[in-house]
CSV table of C-alpha atoms in Angstrom, one decimal:
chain,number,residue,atom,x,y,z
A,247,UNK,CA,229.6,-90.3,21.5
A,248,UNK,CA,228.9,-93.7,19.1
A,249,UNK,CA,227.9,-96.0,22.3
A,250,UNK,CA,225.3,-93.0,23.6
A,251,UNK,CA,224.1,-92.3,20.2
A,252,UNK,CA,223.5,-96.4,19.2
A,253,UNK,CA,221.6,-96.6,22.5
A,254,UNK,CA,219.2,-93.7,20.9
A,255,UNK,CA,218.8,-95.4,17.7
A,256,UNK,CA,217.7,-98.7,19.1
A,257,UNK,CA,215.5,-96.6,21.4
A,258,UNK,CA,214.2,-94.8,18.1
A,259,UNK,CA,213.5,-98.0,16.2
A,260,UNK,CA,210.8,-99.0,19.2
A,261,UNK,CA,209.5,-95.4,19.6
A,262,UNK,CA,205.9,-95.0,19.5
A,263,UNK,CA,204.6,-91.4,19.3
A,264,UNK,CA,201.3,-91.8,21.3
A,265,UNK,CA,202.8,-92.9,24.3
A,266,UNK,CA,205.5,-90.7,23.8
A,267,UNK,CA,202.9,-87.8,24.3
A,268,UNK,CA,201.3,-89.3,27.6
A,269,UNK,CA,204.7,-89.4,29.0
A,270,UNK,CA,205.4,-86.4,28.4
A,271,UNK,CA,202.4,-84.9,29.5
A,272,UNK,CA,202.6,-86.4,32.5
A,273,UNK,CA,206.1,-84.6,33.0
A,274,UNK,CA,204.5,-81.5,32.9
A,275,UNK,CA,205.8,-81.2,29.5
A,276,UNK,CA,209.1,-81.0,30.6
A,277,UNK,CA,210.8,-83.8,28.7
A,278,UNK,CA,211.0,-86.0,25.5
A,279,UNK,CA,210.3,-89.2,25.1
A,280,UNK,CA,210.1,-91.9,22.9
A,281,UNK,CA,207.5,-93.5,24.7
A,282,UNK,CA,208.9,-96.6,25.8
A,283,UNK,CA,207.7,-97.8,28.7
A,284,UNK,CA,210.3,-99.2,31.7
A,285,UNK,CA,210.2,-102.9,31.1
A,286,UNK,CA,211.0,-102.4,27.3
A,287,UNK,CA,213.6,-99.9,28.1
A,288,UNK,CA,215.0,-102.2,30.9
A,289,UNK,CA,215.1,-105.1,28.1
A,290,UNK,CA,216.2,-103.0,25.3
A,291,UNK,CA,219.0,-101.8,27.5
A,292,UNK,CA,220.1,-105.4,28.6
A,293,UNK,CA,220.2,-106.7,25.2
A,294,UNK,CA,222.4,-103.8,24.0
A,295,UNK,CA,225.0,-104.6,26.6
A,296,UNK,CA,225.1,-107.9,25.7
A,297,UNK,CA,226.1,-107.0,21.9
A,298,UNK,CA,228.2,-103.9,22.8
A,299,UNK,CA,229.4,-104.5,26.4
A,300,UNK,CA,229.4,-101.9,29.3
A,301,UNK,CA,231.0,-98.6,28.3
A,302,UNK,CA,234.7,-97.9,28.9
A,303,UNK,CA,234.0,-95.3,31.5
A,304,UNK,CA,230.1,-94.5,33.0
A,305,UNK,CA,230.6,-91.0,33.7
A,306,UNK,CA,231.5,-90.0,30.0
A,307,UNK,CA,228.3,-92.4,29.0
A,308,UNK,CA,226.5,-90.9,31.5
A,309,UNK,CA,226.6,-87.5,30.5
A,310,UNK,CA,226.5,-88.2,26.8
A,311,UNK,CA,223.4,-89.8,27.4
A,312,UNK,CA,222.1,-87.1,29.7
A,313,UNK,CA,222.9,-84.5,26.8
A,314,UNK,CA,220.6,-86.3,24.5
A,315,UNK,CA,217.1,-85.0,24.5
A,316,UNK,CA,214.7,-87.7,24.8
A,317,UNK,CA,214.1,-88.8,28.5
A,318,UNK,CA,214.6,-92.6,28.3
A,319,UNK,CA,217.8,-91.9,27.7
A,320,UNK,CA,218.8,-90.8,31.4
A,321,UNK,CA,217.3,-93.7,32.6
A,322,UNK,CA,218.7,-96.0,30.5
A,323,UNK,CA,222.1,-94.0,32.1
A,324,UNK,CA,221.2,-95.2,35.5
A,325,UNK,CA,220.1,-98.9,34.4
A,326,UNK,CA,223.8,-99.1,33.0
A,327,UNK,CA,224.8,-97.6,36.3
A,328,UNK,CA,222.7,-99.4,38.5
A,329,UNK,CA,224.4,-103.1,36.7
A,330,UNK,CA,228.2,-101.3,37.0
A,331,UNK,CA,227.4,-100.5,40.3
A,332,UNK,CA,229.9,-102.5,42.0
A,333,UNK,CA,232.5,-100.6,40.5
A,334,UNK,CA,231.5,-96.7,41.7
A,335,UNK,CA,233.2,-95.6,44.7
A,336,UNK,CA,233.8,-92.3,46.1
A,337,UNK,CA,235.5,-90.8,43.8
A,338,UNK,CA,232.2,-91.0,41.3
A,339,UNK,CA,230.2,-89.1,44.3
A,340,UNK,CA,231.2,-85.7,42.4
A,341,UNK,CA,230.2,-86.4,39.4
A,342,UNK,CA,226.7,-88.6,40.3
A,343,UNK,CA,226.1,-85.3,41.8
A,344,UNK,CA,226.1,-83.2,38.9
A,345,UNK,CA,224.2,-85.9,37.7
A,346,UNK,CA,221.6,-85.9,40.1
A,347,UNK,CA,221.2,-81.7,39.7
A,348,UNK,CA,221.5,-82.0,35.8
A,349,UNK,CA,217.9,-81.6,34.2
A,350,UNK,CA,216.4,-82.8,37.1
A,351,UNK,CA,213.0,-84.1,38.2
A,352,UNK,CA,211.6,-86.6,40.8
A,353,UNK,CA,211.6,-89.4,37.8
A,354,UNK,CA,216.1,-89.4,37.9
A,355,UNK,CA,216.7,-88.0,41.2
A,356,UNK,CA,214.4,-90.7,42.6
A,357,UNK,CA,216.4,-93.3,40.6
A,358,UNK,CA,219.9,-92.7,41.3
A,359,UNK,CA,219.1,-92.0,45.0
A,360,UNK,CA,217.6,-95.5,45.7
A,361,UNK,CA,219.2,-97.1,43.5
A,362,UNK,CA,222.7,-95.6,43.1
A,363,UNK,CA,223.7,-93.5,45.8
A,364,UNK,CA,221.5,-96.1,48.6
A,365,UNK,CA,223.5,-99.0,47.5
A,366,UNK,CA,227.3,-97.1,47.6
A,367,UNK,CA,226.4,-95.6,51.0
A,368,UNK,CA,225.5,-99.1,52.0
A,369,UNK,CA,229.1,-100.0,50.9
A,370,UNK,CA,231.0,-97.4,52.2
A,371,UNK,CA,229.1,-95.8,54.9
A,372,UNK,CA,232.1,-92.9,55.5
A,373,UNK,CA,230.6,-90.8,52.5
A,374,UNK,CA,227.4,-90.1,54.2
A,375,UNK,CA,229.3,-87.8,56.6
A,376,UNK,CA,231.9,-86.7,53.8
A,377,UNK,CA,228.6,-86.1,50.9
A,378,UNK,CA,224.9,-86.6,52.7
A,379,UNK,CA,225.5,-84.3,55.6
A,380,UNK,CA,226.3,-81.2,53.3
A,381,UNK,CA,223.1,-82.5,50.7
A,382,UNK,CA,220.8,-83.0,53.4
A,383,UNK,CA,221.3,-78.8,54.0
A,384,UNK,CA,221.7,-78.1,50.5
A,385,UNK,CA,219.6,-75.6,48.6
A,386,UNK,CA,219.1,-77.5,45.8
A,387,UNK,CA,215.8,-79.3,46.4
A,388,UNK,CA,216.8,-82.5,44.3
A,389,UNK,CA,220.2,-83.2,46.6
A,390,UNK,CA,218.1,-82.9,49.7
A,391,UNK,CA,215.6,-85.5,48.3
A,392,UNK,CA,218.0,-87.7,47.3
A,393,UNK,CA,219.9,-87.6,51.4
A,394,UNK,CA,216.7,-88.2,52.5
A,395,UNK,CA,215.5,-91.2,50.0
A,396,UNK,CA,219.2,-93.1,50.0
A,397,UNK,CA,218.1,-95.2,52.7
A,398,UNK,CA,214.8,-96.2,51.0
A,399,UNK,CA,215.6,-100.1,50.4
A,400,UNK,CA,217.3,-100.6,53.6
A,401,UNK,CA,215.0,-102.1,55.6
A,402,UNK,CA,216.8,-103.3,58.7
A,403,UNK,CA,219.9,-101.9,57.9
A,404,UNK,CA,218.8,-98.4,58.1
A,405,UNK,CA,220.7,-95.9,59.8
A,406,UNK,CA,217.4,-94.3,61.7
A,407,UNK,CA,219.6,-92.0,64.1
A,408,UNK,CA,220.7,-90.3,60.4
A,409,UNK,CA,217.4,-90.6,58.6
A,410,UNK,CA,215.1,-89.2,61.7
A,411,UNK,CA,218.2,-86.2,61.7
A,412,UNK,CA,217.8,-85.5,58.5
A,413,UNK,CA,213.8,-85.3,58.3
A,414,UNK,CA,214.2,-83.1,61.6
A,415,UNK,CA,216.6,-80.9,59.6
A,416,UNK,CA,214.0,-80.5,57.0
A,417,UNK,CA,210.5,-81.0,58.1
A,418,UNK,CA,209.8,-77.1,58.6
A,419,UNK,CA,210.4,-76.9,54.5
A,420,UNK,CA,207.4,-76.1,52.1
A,421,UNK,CA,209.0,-77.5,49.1
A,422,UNK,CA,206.3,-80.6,47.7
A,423,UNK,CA,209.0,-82.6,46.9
A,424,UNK,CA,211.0,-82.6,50.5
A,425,UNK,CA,207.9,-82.8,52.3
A,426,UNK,CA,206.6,-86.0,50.2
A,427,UNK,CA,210.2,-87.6,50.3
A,428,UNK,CA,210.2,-87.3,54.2
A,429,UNK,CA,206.4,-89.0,54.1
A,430,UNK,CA,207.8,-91.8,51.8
A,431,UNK,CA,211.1,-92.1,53.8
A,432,UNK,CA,208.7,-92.5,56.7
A,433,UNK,CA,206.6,-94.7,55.3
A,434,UNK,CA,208.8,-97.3,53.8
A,435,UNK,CA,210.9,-97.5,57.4
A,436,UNK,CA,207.5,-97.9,59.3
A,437,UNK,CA,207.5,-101.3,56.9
A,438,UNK,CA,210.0,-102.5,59.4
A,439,UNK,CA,209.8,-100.4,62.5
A,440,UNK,CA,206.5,-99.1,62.7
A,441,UNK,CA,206.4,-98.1,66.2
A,442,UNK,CA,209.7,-96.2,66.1
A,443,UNK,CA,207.9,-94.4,63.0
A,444,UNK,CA,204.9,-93.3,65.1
A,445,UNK,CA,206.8,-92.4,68.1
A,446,UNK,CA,208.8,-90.1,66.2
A,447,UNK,CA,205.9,-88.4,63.9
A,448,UNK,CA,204.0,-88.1,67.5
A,449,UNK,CA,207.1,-86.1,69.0
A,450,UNK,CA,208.4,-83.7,65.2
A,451,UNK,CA,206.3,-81.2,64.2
A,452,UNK,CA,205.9,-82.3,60.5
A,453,UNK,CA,203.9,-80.8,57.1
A,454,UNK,CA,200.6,-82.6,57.1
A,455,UNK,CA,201.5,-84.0,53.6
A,456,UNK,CA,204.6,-85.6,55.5
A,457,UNK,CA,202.9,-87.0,58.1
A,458,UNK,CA,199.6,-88.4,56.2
A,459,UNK,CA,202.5,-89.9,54.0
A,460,UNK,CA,204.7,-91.2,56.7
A,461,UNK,CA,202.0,-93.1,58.5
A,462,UNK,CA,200.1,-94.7,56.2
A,463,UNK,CA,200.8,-97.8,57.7
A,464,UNK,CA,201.1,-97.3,60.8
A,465,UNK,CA,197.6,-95.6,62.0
């Protein structure tokens, strides 16, 4: 618990309790915070791996630093993932998933799937059929989000058989947060095939937040 709970003091030694209020109000409430804002947090994070080196395993400093209260904290988690992240493999896709459906929101979920689970797909591309396939139907909201958002920095190397399957699977759903991660989904692929985007909006019934999302661009 030492390495988790030095992280929260140098995070409490730059608090500041005004901003720590906006952010949390605009969480709904939900969540602490210390009210650091990301580039501090990003730097504060890199300089206390410099003095105490990456942790001797990432899921126990993971979910030490997911059991503390204030929010920076889980996304100082996934910074210290996101710079290990050559080392996760499958057998982490278990436990990032308890991760991604422990005290969840848009802020994490978002995080890990783009910038976790995108770039260990991307390695090994078998564990989107073992893990994504069964997420992409799950009832949790967060690991449908995430199937659907993995792919969100992959440009040209996007698997759009998979990601217009997966938006199909779902587009019928009233959930906000499916229906704006198949707009944003949409949207960021229509960066780089824009006409494939509108051919396929034009031909899948989608939720009007979806679609107004999705071609943004494109229109």
């Amino acid at each position: 618990m030492k390495y988790a709970e030095d992280l929260r003091k140098l995070f409490q030694e730059h608090a500041d309790a005004e901003k720590a209020l906006i952010m949390s109000a605009y969480m709904r409430g939900q969540f602490q915070f210390f009210g650091i804002r990301s580039p501090e947090r990003k730097e504060l994070t890199k300089q206390f791996l410099k003095k105490h080196g990456n942790p001797a395993s990432l899921e126990n400093a993971v979910f030490k630093l997911w059991a503390l209260e204030e929010r920076e904290l889980q996304y100082a988690a996934v910074d210290i993932l996101e710079r290990n992240k050559k080392q996760l493999g499958e057998k982490d896709m278990p436990w990032l998933k308890t991760a991604i459906t422990s005290a969840p929101w848009w802020d994490t979920v978002d995080l890990i799937a783009s910038n976790i689970i995108g770039p260990l797909v991307k390695k090994e591309p078998s564990l989107r059929a073992r893990y994504l396939d069964e997420w992409a139907e799950s009832e949790n909201i967060w690991l449908v989000r995430t199937a659907i958002l993995h792919q969100l920095k992959y440009k040209t190397n996007t698997d759009e058989k998979w990601l217009y399957h997966v938006i199909a699977q779902n587009a019928s759903s009233k959930e906000f947060f499916i229906q704006k991660a198949v707009g944003w989904a949409l949207r960021e692929y229509s960066k780089t095939a824009p006409e494939s985007v509108k051919a396929f909006a034009e031909n899948q019934p989608l939720a009007p937040l979806s679609r107004r999302e999705g071609l943004k661009y494109v229109q």
